Coordinates of N, CA and C in Angstrom, one line a residue:
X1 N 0.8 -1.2 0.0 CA 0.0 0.0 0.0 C 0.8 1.3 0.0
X2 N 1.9 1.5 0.4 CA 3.0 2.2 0.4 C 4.0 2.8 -0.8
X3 N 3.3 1.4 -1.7 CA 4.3 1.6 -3.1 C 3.5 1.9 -4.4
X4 N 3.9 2.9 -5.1 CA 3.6 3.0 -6.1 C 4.4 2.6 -7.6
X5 N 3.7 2.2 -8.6 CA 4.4 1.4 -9.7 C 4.0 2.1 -10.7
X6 N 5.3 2.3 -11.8 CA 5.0 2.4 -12.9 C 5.3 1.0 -13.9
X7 N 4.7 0.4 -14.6 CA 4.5 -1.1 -14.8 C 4.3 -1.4 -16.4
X8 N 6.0 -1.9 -17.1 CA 6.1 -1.7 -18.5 C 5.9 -2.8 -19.1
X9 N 5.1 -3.7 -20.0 CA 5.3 -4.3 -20.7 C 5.6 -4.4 -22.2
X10 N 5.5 -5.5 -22.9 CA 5.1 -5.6 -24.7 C 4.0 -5.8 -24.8
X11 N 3.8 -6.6 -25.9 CA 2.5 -7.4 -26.2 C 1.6 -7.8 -25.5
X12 N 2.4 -8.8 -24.4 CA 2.3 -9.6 -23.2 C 1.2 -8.7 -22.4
X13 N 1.7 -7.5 -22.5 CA 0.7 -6.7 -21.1 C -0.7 -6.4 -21.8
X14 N -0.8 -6.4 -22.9 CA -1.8 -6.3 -23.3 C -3.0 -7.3 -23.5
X15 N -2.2 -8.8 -23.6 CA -3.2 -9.9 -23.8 C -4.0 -9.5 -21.8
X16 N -4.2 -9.1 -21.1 CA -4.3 -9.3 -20.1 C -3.8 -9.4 -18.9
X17 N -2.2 -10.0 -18.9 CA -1.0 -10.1 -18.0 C -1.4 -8.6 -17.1
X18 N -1.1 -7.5 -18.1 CA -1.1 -6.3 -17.0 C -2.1 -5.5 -16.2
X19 N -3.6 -6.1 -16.4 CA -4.9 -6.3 -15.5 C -4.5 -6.9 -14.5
X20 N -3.9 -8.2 -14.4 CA -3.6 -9.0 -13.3 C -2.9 -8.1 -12.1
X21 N -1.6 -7.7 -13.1 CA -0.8 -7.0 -12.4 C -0.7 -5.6 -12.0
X22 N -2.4 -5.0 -12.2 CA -2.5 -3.9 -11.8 C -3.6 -4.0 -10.0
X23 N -4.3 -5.5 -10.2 CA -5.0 -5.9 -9.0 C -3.8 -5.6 -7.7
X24 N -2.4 -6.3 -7.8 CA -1.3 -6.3 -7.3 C -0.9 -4.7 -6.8
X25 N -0.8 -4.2 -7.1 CA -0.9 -2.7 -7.3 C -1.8 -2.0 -6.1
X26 N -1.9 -2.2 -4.8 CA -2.7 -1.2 -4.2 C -2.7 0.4 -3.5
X27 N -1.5 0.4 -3.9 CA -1.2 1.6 -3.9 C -1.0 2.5 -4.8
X28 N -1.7 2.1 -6.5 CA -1.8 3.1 -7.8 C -0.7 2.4 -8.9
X29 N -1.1 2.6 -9.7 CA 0.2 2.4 -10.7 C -0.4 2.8 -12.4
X30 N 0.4 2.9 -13.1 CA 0.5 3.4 -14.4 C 1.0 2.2 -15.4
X31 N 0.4 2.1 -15.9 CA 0.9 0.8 -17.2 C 0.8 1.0 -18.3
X32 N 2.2 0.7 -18.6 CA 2.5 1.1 -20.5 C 2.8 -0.5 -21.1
X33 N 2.0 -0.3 -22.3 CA 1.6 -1.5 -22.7 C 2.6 -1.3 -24.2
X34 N 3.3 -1.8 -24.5 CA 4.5 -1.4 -25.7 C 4.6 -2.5 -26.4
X35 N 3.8 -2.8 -27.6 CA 3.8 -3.8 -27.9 C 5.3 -3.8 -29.1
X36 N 5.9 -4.9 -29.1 CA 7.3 -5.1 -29.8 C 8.0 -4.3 -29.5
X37 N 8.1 -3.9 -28.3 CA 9.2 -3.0 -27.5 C 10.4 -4.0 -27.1
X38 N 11.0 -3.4 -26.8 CA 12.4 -3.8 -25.6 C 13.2 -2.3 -25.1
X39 N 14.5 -3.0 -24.7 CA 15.0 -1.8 -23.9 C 15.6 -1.3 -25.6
X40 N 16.6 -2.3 -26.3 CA 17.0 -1.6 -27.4 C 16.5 -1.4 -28.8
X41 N 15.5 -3.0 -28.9 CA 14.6 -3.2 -30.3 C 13.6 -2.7 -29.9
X42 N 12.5 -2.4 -31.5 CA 11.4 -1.4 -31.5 C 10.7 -2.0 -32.3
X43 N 10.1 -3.4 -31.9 CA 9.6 -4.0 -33.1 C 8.2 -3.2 -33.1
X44 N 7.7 -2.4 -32.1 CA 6.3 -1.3 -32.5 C 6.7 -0.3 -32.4
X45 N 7.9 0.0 -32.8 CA 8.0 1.5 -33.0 C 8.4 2.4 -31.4
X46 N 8.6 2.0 -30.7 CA 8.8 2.3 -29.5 C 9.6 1.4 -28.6
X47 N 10.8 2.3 -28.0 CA 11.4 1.2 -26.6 C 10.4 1.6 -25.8
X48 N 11.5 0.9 -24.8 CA 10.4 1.2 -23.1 C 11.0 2.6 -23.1
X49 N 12.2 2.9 -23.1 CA 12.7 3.7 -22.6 C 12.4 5.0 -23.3
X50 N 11.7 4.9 -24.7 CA 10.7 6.1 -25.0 C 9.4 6.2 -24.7
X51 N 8.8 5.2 -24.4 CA 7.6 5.5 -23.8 C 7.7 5.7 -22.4
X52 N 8.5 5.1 -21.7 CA 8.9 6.0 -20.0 C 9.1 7.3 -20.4
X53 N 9.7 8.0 -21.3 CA 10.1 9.0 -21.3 C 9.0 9.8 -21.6
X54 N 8.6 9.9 -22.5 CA 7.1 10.3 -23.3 C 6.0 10.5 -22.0
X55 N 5.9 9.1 -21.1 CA 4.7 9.2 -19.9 C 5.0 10.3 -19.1
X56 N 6.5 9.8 -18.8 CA 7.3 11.2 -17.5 C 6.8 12.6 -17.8
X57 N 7.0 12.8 -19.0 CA 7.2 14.8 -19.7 C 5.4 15.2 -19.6
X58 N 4.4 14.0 -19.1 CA 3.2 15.0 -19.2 C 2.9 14.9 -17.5
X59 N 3.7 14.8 -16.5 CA 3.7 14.6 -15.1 C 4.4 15.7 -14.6
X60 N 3.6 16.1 -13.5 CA 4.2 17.1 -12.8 C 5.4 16.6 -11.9
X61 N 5.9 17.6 -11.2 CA 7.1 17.5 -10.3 C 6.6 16.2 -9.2
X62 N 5.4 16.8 -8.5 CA 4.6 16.3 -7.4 C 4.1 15.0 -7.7
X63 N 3.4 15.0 -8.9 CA 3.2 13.5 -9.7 C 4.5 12.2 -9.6
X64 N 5.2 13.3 -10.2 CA 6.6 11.8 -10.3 C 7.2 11.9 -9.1
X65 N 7.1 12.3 -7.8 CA 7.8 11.7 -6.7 C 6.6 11.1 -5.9
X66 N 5.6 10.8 -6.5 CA 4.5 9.8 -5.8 C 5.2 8.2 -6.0
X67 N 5.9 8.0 -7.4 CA 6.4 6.6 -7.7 C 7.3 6.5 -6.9
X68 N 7.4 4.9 -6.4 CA 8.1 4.3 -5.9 C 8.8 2.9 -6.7
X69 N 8.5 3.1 -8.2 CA 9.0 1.7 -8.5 C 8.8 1.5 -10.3
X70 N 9.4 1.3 -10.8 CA 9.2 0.9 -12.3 C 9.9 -0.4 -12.4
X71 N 8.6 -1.4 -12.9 CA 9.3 -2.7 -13.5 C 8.7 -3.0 -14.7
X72 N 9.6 -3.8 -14.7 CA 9.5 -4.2 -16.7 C 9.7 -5.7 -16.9
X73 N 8.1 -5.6 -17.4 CA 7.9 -7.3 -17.4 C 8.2 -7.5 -19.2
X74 N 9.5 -7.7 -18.9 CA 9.3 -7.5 -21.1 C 9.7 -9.4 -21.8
X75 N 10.5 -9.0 -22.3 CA 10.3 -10.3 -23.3 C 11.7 -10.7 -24.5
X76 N 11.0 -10.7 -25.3 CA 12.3 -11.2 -26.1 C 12.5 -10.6 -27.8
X77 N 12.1 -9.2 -26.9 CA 12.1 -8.4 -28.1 C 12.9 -7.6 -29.0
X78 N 13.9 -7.8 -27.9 CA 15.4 -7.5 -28.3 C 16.8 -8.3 -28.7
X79 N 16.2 -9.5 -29.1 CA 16.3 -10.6 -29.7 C 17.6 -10.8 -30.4
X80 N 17.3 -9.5 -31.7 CA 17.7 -8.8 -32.9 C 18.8 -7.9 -33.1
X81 N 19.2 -7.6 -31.7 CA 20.0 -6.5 -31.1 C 21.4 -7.1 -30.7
X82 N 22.4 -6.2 -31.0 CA 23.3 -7.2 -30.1 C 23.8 -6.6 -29.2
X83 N 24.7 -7.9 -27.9 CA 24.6 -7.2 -26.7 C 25.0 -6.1 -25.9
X84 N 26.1 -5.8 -26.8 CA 26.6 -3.8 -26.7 C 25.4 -2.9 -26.3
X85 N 24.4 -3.3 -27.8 CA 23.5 -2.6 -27.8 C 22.6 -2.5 -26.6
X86 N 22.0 -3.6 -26.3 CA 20.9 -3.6 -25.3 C 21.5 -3.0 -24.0
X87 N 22.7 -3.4 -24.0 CA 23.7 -2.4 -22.6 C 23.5 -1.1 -22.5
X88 N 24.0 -0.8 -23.5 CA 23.7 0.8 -24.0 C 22.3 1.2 -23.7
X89 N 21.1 0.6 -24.2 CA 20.2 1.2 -24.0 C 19.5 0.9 -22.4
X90 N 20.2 0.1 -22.3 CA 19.5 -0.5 -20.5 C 20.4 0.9 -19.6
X91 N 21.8 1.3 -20.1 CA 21.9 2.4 -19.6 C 21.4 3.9 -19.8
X92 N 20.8 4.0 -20.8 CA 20.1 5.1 -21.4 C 18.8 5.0 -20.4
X93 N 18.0 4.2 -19.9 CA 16.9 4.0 -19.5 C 17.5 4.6 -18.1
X94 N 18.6 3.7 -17.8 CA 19.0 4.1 -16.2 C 19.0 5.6 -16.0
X95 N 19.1 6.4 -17.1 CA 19.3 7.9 -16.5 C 17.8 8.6 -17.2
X96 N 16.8 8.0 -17.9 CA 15.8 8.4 -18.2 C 15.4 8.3 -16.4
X97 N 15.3 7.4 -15.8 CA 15.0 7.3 -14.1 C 15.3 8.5 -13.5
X98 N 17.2 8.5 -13.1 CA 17.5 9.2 -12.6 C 17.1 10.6 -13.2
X99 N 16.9 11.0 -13.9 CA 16.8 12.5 -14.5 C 15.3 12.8 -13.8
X100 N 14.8 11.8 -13.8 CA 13.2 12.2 -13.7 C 12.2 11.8 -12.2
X101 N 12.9 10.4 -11.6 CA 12.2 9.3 -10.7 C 13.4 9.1 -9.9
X102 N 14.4 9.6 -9.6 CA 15.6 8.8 -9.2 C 14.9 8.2 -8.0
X103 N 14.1 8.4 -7.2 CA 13.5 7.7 -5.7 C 13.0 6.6 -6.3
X104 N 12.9 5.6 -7.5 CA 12.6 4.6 -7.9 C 13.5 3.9 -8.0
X105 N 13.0 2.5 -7.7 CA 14.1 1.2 -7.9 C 13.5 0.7 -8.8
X106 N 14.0 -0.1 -10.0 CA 14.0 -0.6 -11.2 C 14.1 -2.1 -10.9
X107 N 13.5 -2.8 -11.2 CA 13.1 -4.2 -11.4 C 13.0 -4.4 -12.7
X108 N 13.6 -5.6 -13.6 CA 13.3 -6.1 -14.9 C 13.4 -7.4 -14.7
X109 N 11.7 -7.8 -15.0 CA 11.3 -9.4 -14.7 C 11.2 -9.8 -16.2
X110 N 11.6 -10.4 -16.9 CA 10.8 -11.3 -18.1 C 10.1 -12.2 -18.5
X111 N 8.9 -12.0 -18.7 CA 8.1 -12.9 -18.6 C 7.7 -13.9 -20.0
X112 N 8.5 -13.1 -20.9 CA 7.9 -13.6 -22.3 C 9.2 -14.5 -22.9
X113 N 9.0 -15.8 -23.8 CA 10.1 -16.7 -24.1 C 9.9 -17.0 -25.9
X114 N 10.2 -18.0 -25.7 CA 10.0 -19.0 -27.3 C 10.3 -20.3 -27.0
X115 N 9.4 -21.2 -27.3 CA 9.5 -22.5 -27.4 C 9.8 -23.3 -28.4
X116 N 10.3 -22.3 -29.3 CA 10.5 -23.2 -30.7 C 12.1 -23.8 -30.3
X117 N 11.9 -24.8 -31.3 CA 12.9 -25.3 -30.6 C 14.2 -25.6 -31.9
X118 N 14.3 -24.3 -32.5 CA 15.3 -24.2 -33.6 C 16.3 -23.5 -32.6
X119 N 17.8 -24.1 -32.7 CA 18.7 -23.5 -32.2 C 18.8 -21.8 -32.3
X120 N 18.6 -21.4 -33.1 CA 18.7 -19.9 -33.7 C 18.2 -19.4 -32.8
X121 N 16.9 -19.8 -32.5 CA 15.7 -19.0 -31.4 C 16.0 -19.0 -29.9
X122 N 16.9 -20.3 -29.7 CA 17.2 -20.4 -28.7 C 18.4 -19.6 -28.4
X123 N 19.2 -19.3 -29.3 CA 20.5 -18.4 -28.6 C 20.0 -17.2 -28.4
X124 N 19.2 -16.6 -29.3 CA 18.8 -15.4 -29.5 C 17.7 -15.4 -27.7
X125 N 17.3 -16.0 -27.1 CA 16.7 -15.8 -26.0 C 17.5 -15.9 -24.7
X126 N 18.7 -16.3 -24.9 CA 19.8 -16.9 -24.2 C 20.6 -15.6 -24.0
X127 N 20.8 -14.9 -25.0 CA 21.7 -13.8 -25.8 C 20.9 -12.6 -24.7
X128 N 19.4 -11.9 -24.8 CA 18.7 -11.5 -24.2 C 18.9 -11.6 -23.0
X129 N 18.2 -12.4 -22.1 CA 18.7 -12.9 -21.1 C 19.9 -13.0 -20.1
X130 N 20.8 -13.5 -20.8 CA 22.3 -12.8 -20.4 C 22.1 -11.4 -20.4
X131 N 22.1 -10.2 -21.3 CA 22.3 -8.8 -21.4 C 21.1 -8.3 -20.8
X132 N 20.0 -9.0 -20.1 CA 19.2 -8.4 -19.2 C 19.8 -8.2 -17.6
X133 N 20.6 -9.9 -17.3 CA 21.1 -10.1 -16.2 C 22.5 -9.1 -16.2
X134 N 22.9 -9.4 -17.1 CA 24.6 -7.9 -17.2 C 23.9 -6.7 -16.8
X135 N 23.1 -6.0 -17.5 CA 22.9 -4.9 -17.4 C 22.2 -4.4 -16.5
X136 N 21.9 -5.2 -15.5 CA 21.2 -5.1 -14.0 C 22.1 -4.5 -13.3
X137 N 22.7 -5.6 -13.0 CA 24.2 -5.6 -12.7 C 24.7 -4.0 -12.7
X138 N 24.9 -4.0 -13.9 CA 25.9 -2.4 -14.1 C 25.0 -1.1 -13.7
X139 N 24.1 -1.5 -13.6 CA 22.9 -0.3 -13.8 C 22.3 0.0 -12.3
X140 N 22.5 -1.5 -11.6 CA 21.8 -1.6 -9.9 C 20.1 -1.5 -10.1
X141 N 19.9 -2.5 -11.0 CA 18.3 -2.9 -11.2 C 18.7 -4.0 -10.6
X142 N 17.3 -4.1 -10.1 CA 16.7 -5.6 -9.7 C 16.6 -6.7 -10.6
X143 N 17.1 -7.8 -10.5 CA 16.4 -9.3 -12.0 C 16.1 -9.9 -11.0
X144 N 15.1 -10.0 -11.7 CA 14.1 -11.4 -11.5 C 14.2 -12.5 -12.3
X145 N 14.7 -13.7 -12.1 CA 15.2 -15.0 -13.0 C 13.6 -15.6 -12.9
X146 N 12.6 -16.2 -14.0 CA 12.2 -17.5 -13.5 C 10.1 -16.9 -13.5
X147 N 10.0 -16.0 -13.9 CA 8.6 -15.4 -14.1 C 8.2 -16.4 -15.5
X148 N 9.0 -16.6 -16.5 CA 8.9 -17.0 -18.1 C 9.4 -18.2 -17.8
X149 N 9.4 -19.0 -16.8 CA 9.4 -20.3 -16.6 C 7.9 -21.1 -16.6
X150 N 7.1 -20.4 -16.2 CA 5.5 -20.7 -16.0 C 4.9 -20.9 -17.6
X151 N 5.8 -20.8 -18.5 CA 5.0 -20.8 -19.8 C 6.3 -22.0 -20.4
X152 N 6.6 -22.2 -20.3 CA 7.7 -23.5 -21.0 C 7.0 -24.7 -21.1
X153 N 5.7 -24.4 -21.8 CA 5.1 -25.5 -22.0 C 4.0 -25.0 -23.1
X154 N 4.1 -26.1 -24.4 CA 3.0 -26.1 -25.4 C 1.9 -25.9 -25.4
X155 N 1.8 -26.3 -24.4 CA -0.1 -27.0 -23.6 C -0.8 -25.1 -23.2
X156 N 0.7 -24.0 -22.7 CA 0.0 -23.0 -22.8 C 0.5 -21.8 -23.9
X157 N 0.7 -22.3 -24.7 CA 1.5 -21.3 -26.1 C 0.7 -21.2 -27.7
X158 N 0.6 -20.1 -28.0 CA -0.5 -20.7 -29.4 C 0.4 -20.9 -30.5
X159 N 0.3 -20.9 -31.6 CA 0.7 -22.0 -32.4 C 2.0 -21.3 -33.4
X160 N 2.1 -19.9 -32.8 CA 3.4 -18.9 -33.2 C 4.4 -19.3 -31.9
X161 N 4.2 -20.2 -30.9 CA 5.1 -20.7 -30.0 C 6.0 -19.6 -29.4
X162 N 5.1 -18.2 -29.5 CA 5.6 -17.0 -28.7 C 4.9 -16.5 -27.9
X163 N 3.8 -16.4 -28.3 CA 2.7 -15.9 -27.0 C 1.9 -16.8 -26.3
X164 N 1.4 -16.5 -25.3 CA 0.2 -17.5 -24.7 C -1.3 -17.3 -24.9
X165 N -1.5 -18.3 -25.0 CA -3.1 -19.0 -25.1 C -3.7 -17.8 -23.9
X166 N -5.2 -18.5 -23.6 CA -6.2 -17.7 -22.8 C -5.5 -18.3 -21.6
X167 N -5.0 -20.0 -21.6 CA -4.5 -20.7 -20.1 C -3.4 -19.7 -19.6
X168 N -2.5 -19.6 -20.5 CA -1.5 -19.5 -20.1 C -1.4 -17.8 -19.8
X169 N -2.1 -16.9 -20.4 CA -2.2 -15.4 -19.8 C -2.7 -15.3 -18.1
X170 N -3.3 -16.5 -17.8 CA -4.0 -16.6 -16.7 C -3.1 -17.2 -15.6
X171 N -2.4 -18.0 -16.3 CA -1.1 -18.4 -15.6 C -0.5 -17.4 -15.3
X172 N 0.1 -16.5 -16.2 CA 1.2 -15.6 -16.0 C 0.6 -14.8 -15.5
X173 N -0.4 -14.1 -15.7 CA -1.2 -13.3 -14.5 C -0.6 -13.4 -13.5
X174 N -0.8 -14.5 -12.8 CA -1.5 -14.9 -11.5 C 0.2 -15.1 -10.9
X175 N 1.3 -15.0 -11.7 CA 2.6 -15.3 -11.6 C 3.6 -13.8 -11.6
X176 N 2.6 -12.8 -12.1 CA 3.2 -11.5 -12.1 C 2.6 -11.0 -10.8
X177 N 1.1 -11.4 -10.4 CA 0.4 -10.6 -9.3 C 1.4 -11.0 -8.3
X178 N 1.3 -12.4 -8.0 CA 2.1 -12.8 -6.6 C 3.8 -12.1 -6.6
X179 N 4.3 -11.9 -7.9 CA 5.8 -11.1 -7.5 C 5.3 -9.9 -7.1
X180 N 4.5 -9.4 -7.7 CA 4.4 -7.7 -7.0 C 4.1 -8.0 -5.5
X181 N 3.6 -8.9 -5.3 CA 2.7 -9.2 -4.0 C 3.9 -9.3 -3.0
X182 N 4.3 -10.9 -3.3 CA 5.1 -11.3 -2.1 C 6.8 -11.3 -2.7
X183 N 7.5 -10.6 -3.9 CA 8.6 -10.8 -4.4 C 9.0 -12.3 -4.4
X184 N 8.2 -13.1 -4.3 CA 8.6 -14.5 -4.9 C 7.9 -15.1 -6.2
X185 N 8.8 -16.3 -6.6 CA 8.4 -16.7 -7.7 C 8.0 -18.1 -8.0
X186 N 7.0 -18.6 -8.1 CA 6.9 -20.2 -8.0 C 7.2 -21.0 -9.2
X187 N 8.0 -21.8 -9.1 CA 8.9 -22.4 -10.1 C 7.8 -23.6 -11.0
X188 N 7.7 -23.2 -12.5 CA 7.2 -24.3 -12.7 C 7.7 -25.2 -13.5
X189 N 8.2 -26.5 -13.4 CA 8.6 -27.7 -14.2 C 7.6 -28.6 -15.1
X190 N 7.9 -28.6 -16.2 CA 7.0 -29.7 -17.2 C 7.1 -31.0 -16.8
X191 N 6.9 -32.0 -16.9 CA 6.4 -33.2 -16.8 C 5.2 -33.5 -17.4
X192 N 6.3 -34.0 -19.2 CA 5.6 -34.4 -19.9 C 4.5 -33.5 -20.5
X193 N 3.2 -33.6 -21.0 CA 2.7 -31.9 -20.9 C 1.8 -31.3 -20.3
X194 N 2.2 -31.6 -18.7 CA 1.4 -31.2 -17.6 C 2.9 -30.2 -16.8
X195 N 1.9 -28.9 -16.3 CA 2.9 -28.3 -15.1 C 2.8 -28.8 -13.8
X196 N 3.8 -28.8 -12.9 CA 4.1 -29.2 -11.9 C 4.3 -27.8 -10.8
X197 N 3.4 -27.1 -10.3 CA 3.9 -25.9 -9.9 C 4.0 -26.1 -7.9
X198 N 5.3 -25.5 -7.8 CA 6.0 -25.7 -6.6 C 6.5 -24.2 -6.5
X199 N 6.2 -23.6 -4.7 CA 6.6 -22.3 -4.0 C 8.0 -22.9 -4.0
X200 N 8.7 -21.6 -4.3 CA 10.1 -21.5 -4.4 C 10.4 -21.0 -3.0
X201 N 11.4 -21.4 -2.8 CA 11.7 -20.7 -0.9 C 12.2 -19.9 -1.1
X202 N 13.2 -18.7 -2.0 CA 13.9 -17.7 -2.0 C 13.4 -16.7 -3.2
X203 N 14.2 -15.7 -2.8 CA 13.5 -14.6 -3.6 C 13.6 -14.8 -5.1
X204 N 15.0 -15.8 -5.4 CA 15.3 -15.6 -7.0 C 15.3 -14.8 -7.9
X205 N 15.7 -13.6 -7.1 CA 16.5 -12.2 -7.4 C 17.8 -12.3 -7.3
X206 N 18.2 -11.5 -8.1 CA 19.7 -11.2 -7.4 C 20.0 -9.2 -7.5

């Protein structure tokens, strides 16, 4: 109740995911929904880090020190980018904050993957991934490992094996509310093509 969110996604937030994760929210929050965004690629024409920028400039002084928090539930939209790049822009973002919100802490959860299972697709997620965790690191954001674990399964992916079905937005919902909630993440393992979902005992942050 104490905290306020500014709450970034892609596509993802728009199937629904970012309703879930505004229930979570009881102290206010703002949601930008960016579809084919990332921090460095623009697959809609927009990073995060211009649409954070863009939301900021119509807010007052008084307005932006009400937030307490910007996270970014993104994806694998930056795919395309290489890792120099996404550094760069994950540090461009860091001072879009500081210039504007510096009383916010930055969290970047990913919740969006690919299950195809062509090597190509896989490095390129791996690639991501890595330069989300680096650039935490350098920048003193928060990562969250293990949100886009809840979807590593067919049974909730549609047939572009990028986005989720109706099951699986409801899954990830219900997997973004509880991080905002309790900062934990409940780990889920396939078996076969049923999930097996099990409370994680640690924060699995770093």
């Amino acid at each position: 109740q104490n905290r306020k969110y500014i709450l970034i996604f892609d596509s993802y937030g728009g199937l629904g995911i970012s309703s879930a994760a505004e229930e979570a929210c009881t102290g206010g929050c703002h949601v930008l929904n960016v579809g084919g965004a990332g921090f460095a690629g623009a697959g809609g024409g927009s990073t995060w880090g211009d649409a954070l920028s863009a939301y900021l400039a119509t807010l007052t002084a008084d307005e932006k020190a009400s937030y307490t928090d910007v996270m970014v539930f993104g994806g694998i939209n930056d795919y395309g980018m290489a890792f120099n790049d996404i550094q760069t822009a994950m540090a461009a973002f860091r001072t879009i904050v500081d210039n504007n919100i510096p009383q916010c802490r930055v969290t970047v959860a990913p919740i969006s993957y690919s299950i195809r299972v062509d090597t190509s697709m896989s490095d390129y997620c791996n690639k991501v991934l890595s330069a989300y965790s680096t650039g935490c690191i350098t920048n003193n954001f928060r990562y969250c490992n293990g949100l886009n674990a809840w979807i590593h399964n067919d049974m909730y992916m549609t047939a572009n094996d990028v986005h989720p079905n109706s099951a699986g937005v409801t899954l990830l919902g219900r997997a973004v509310k509880n991080f905002i909630l309790t900062e934990t993440v409940d780990k889920c393992s396939s078996v076969t093509r049923a999930a097996v979902l099990t409370p994680d005992t640690g924060l699995n942050m770093t």
